[in-house]
Coordinates of C-alpha atoms in Angstrom, one line a residue:
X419 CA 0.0 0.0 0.0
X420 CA 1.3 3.4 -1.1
X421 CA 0.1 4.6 3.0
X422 CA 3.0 2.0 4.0
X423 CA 5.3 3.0 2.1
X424 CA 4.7 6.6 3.7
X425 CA 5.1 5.2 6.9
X426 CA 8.3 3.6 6.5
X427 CA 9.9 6.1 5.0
X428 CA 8.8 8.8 7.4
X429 CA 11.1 10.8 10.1
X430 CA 10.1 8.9 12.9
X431 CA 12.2 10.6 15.7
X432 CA 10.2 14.0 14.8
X433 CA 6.8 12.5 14.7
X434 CA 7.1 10.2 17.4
X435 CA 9.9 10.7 19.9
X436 CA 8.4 11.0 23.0
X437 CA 4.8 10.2 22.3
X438 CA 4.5 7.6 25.1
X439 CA 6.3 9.4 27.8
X440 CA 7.3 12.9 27.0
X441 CA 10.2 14.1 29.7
X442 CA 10.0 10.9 31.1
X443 CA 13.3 8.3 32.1
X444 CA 13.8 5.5 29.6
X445 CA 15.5 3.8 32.5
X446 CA 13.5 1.6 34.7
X447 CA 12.4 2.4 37.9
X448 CA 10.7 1.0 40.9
X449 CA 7.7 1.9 40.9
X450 CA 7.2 2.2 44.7
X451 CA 9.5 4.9 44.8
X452 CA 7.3 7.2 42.1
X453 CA 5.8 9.8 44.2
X454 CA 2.3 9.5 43.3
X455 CA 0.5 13.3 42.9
X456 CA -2.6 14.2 43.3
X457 CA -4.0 15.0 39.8
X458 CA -5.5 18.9 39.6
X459 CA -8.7 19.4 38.0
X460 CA -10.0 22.4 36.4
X461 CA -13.7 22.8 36.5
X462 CA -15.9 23.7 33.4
X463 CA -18.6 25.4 34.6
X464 CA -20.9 23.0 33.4
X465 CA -21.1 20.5 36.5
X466 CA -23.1 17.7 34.4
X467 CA -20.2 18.0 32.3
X468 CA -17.7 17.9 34.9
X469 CA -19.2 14.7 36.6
X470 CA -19.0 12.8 33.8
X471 CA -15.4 13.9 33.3
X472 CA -14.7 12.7 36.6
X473 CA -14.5 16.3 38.4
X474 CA -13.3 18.4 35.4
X475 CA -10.6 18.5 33.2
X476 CA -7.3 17.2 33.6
X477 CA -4.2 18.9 32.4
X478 CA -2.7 17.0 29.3
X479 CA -5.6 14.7 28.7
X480 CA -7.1 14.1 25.5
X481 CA -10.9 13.8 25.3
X482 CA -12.7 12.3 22.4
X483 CA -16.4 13.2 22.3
X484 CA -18.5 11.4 19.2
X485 CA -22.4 11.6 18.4
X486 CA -24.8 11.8 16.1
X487 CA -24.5 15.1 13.8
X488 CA -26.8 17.8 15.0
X489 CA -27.1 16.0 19.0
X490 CA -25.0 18.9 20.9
X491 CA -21.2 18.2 20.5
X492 CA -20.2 21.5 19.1
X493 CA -22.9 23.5 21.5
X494 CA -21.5 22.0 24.6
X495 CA -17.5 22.4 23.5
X496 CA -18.5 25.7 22.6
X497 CA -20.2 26.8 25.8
X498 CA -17.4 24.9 27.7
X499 CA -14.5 26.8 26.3
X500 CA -16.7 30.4 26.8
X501 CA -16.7 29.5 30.3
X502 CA -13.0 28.7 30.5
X503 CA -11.9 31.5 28.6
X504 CA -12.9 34.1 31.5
X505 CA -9.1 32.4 33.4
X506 CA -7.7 30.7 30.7
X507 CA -6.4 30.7 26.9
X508 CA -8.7 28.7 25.0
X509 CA -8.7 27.7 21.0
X510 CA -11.4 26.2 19.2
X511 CA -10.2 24.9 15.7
X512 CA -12.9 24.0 13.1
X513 CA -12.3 22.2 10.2
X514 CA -16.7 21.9 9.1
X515 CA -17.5 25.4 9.5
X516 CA -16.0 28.4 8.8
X517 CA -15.5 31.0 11.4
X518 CA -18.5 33.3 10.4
X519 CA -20.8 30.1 10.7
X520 CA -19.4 29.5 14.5
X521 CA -20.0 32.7 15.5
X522 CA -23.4 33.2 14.1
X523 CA -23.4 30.0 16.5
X524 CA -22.2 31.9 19.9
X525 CA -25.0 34.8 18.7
X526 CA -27.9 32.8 18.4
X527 CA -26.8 30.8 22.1
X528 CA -26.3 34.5 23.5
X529 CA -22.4 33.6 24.9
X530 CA -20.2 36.1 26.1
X531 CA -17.3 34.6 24.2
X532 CA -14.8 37.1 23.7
X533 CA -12.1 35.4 25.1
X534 CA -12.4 32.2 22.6
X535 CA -9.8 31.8 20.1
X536 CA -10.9 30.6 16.9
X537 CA -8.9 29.3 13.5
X538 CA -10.4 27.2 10.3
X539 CA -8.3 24.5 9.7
X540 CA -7.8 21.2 8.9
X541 CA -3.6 21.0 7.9
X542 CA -2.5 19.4 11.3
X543 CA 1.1 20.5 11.0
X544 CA -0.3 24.5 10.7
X545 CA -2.1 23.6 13.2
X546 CA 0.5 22.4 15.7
X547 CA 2.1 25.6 14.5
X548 CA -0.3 27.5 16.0
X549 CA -0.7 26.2 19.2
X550 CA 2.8 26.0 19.9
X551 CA 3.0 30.3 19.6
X552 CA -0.3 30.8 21.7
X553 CA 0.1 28.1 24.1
X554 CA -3.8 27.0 24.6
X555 CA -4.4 25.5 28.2
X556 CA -7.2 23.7 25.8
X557 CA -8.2 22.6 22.3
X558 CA -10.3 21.9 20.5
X559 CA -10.3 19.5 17.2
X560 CA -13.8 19.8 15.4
X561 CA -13.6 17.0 14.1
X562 CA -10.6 14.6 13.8
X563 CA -12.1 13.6 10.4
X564 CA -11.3 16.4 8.9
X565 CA -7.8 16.7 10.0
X566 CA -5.0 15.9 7.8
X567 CA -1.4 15.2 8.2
X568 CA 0.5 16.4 5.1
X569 CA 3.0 13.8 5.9
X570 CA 0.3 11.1 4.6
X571 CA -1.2 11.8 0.8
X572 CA -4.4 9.7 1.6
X573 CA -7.9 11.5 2.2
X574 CA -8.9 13.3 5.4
X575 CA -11.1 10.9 7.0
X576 CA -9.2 7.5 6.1
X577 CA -8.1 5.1 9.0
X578 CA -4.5 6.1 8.0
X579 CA -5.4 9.9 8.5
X580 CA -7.1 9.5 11.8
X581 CA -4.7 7.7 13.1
X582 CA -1.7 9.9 12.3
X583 CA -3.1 13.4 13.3
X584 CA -5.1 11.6 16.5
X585 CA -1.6 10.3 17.8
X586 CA 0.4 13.4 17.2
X587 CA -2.7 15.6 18.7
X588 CA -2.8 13.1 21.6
X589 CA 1.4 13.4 21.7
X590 CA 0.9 17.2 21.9
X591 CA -1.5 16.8 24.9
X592 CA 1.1 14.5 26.7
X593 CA 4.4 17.0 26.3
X594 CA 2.3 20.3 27.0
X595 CA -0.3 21.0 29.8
X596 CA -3.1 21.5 27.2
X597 CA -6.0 19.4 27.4
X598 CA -7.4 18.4 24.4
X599 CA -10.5 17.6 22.8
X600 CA -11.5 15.7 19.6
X601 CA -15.1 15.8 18.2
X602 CA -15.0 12.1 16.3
X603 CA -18.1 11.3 13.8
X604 CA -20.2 8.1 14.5
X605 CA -21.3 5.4 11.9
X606 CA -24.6 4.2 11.3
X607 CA -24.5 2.0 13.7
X608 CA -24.1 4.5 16.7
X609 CA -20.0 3.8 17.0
X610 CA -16.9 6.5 16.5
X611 CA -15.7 6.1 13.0
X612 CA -12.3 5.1 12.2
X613 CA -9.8 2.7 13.7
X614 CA -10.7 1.7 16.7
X615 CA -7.3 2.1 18.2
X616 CA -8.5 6.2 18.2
X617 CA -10.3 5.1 21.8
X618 CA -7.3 3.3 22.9
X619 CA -4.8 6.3 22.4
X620 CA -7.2 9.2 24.4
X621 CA -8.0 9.2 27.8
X622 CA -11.5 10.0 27.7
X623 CA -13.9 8.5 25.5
X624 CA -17.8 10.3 25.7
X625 CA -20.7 9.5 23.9
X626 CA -23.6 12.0 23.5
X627 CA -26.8 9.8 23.3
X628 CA -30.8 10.6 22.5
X629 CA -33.0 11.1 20.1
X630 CA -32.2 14.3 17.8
X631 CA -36.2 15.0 17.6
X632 CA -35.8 15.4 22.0
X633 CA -35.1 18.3 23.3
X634 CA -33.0 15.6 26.0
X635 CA -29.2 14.6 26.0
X636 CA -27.5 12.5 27.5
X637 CA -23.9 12.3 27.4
X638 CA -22.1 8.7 29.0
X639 CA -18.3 8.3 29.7
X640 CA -17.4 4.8 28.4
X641 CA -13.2 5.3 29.0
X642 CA -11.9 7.8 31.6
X643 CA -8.6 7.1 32.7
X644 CA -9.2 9.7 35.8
X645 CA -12.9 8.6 36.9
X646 CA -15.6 6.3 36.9
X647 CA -16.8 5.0 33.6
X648 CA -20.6 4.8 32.9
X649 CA -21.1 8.1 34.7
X650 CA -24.0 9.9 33.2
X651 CA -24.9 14.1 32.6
X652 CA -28.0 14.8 31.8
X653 CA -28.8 17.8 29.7
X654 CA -31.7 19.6 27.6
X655 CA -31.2 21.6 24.3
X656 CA -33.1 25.2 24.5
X657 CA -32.8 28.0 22.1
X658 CA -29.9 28.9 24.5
X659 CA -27.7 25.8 24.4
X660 CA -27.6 23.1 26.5
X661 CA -29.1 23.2 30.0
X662 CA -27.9 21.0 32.5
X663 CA -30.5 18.5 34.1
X664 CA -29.8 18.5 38.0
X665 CA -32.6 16.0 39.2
X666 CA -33.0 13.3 36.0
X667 CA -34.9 11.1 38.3
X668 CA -37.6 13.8 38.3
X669 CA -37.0 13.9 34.1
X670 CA -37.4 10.1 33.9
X671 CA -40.4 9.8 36.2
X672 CA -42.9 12.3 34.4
X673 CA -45.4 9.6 34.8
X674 CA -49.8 9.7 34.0
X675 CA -51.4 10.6 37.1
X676 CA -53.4 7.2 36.8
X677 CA -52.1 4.3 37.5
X678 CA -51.8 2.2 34.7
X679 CA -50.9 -2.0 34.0
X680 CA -47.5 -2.7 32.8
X681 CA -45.9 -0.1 34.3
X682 CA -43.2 -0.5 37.0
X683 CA -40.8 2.3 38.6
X684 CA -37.2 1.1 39.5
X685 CA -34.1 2.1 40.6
X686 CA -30.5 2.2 38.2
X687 CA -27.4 3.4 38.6
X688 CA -25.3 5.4 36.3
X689 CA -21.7 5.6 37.7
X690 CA -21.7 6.9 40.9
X691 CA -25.7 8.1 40.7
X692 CA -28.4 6.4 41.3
X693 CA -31.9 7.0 39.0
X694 CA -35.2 6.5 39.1
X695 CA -36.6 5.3 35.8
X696 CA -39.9 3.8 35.1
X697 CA -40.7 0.8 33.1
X698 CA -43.5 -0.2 30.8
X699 CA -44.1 -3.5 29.6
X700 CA -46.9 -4.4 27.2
X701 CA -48.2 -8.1 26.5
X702 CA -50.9 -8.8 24.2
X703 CA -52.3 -12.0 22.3
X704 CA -49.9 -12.7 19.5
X705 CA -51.1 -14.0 16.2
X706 CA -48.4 -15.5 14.9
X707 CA -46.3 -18.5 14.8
X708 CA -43.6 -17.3 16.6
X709 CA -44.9 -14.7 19.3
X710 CA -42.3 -11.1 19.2
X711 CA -40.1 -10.5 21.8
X712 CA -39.6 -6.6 21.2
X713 CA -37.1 -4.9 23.9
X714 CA -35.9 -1.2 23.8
X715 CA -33.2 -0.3 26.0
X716 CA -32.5 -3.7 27.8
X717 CA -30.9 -6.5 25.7
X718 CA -33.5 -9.2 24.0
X719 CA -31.8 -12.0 24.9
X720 CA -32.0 -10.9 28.9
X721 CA -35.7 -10.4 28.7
X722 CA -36.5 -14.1 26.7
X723 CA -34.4 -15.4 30.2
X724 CA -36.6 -13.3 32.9
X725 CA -39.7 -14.5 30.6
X726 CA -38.6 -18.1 31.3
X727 CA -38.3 -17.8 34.6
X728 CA -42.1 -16.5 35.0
X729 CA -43.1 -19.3 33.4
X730 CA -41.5 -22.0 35.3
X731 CA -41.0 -20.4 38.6
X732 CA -44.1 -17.8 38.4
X733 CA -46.6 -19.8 36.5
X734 CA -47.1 -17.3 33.9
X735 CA -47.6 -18.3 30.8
X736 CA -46.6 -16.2 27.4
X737 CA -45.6 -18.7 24.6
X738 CA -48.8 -17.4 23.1
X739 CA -48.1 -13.9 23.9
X740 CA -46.2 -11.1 22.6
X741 CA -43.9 -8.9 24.7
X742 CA -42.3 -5.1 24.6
X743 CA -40.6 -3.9 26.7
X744 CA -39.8 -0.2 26.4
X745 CA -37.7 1.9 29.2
X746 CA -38.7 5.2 29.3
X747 CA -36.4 8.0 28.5
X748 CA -34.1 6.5 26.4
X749 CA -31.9 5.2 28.5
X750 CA -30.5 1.5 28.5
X751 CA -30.5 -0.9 31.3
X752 CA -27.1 -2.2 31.4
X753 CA -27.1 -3.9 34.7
X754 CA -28.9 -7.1 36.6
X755 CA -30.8 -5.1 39.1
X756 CA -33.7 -4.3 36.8
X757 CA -34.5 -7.9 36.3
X758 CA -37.8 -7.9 39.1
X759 CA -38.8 -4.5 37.7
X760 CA -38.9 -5.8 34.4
X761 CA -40.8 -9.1 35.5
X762 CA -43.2 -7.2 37.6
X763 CA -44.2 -5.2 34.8
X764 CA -44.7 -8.0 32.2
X765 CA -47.2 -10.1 34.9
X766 CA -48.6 -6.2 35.7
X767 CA -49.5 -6.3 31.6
X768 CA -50.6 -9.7 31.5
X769 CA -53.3 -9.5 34.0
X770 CA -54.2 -6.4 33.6
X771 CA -53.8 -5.2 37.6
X772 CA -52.0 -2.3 38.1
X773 CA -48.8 -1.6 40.6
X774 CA -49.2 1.0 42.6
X775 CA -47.4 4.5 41.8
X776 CA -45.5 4.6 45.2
X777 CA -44.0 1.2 44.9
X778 CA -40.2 0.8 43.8
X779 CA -38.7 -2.2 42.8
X780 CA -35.1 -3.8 42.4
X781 CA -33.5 -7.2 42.0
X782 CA -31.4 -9.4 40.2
X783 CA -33.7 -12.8 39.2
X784 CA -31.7 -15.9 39.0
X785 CA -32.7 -18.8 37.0
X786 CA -34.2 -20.9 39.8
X787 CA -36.5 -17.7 40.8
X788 CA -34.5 -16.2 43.9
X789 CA -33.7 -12.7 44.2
X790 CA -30.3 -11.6 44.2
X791 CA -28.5 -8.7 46.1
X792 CA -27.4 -5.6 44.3
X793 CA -24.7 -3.3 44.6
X794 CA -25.2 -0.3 46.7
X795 CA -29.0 -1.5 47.4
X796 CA -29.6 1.4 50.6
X797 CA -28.2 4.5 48.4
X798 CA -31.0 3.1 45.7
X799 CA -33.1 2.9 48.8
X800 CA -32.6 6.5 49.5
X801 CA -33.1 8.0 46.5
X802 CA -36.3 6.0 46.5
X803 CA -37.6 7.8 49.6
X804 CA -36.1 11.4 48.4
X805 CA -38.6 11.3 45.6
X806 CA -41.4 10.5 47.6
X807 CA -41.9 6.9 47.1
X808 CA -43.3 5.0 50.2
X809 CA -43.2 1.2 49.6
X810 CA -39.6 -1.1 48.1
X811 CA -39.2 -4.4 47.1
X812 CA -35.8 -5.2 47.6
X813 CA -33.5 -8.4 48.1
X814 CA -33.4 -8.9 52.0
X815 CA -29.3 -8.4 51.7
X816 CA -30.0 -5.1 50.5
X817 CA -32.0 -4.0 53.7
X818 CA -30.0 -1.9 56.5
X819 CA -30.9 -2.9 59.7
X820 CA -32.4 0.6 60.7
X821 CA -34.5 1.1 57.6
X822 CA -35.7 3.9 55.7
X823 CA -37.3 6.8 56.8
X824 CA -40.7 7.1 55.4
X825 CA -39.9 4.0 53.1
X826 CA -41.8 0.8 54.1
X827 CA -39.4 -1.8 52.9
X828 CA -41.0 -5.5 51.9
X829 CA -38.3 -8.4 51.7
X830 CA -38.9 -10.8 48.6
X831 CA -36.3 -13.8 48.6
X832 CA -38.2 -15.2 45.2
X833 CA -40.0 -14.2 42.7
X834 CA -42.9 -16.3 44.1
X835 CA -42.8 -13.6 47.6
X836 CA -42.5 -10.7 44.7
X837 CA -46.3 -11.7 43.3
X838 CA -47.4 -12.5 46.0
X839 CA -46.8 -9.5 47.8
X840 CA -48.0 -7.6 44.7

């Protein structure tokens, strides 16, 4: 390939000495005698941004960001660096707009950006020169697809292109205390484009999720080298940027006033914080064959299991019935402890009875019908009572010994004590 042949006969000592340690020993040392620092943070502004960032940003880390066009990604970088520009030097370099189009941008979100420094380009190496005569404590890459390296003659946007100006941008960030961000493009299928050593090389990797017709974002940390990964920020898109969401449980609980079958509040966790998020369920009479199996934000193959189980350890039968399965909000259920919520709701459809709206429920469901503890089952607990709800069912393992206040908390070992208490 003409790309290898590039690569080979490239100067590597100026394009990669020192990327993997810059000022560092080659020498080995032990590593009990490496002081270990505490790492400084620098706060956005934004603290739905800064939670999922782990506390805010970190001096010489690289941050990729990806998302569907149009969800927020340039809003958000742009608001970030108009509130970092008020104490440091900031420089936002776009490669899809031009300048005039950006600022009509800052205008129309009514941001007081006069401090943000702003180029068009997409030639990494003029790039690079820039930055190193204004020194930016961050930057900002909008996008990394459009970024070339003139040291490659592929197309911006190849895997060879990404690659190359990615690892000198993430080099940059490493021999400098400028913290960099990349704005990457998603495929169809919802994932970055390009190689997918691009999240190996960063030390943040964020994905902003929802639906582009929702005025809702959500933005999830899958990779953070200096915090918790799965930590959520929840946001909403106005007609003056993004506004952060401070109590999501409230967002995810705008429930009907009536109580209706099939629908089942529980308790997830997203990092370090706990949500409320209701669940719906609907099972009618199929007509076909093979009865559907439909789940939306939970995996399919997780709710055929937990529809099993009712029917050997519950005595529910659905071979003749179809399921959905929908959470509400858009989020996903990545975890066991929405397993009884899920049940619950399904037998809630199916015989038409419905759960009470000041009843949470949690639990993993094991194959032979118990329930199984959760992780940090009281701080669900809480969160439970904090909104107002007044009756859990919860694994008995998850039960302090002094309770809840204002929560009556039932005990279900199976899912047998679960129905029955319902």
């Amino acid at each position: 390939m003409v790309e290898g042949v590039e690569d080979r006969g490239a100067p590597v000592a100026s394009r990669f000495a020192g990327y993997a340690g810059a000022g560092e020993s080659a020498s080995p040392v032990s590593l009990a005698e490496v002081e270990a620092e505490e790492i400084l943070r620098t706060p956005t502004g934004i603290e739905e941004f800064d939670r999922v960032l782990g506390g805010g940003l970190v001096t010489g880390s690289a941050i990729l960001i990806g998302g569907d066009p149009g969800i927020g990604k340039s809003t958000l970088l742009l608001q970030t660096l108009t509130a970092l520009s008020k104490h440091q030097r900031v420089l936002y370099v776009t490669g899809e707009e031009s300048i005039r189009q950006v600022s009509l941008r800052a205008k129309r979100l009514r941001l007081a950006c006069a401090g943000v420094q702003i180029i068009a380009e997409t030639s990494l190496e003029r790039i690079l020169s820039v930055t190193s005569e204004s020194r930016p404590d961050v930057l900002v890459i909008d996008s990394i697809q459009t970024t070339f390296s003139e040291v490659l003659q592929s197309a911006p946007g190849s895997v060879a292109q990404v690659r190359e100006c990615a690892a000198q941008l993430v080099r940059y960030a490493k021999q400098t205390p400028t913290t960099v961000f990349l704005v990457g493009h998603v495929t169809k299928e919802g994932a970055l484009a390009g190689p997918r050593v691009l999240e190996h090389m960063v030390d943040t990797v964020l994905y902003f999720e929802g639906d582009s017709s929702s005025r809702f974002r959500v933005i999830r940390a899958f990779k953070n080298r200096f915090g918790a990964v799965n930590e959520l920020g929840v946001f909403a898109m106005t007609e003056t940027g993004l506004r952060e969401v401070r109590n999501p449980s409230a967002l995810f609980l705008s429930r009907s006033d009536e109580e209706a079958p099939g629908s089942v509040v529980m308790v997830m966790r997203e990092g370090s914080r706990p949500l409320l998020v209701e669940v719906q369920a609907l099972v009618d009479e199929s007509h076909s064959p093979t009865p559907r199996r439909v789940a939306v934000g939970m995996e399919q193959n997780r709710l055929a299991m937990l529809l099993a189980v009712l029917h050997r350890h519950g005595g529910i039968p659905l071979f003749n019935q179809d399921v959905f399965v929908n959470m509400v909000g858009g989020l996903r259920l990545t975890e066991t402890a929405g397993d009884l919520a899920v049940a619950l709701a399904v037998v809630s459809s199916y015989r038409d009875r419905p759960i009470p709206k000041d009843w949470i429920v949690f639990g993993e469901l094991g194959l032979n019908g118990e329930i199984r503890p959760v992780q940090n089952g009281e701080e669900r607990l809480k969160e439970a009572a904090k909104h107002g709800f007044t009756h859990a069912l919860a694994p008995p393992k998850n039960i302090s010994k002094g309770g809840i206040k204002n929560l009556e908390i039932v005990p279900v070992k199976s899912l047998r004590d679960a129905l029955a208490a319902l």
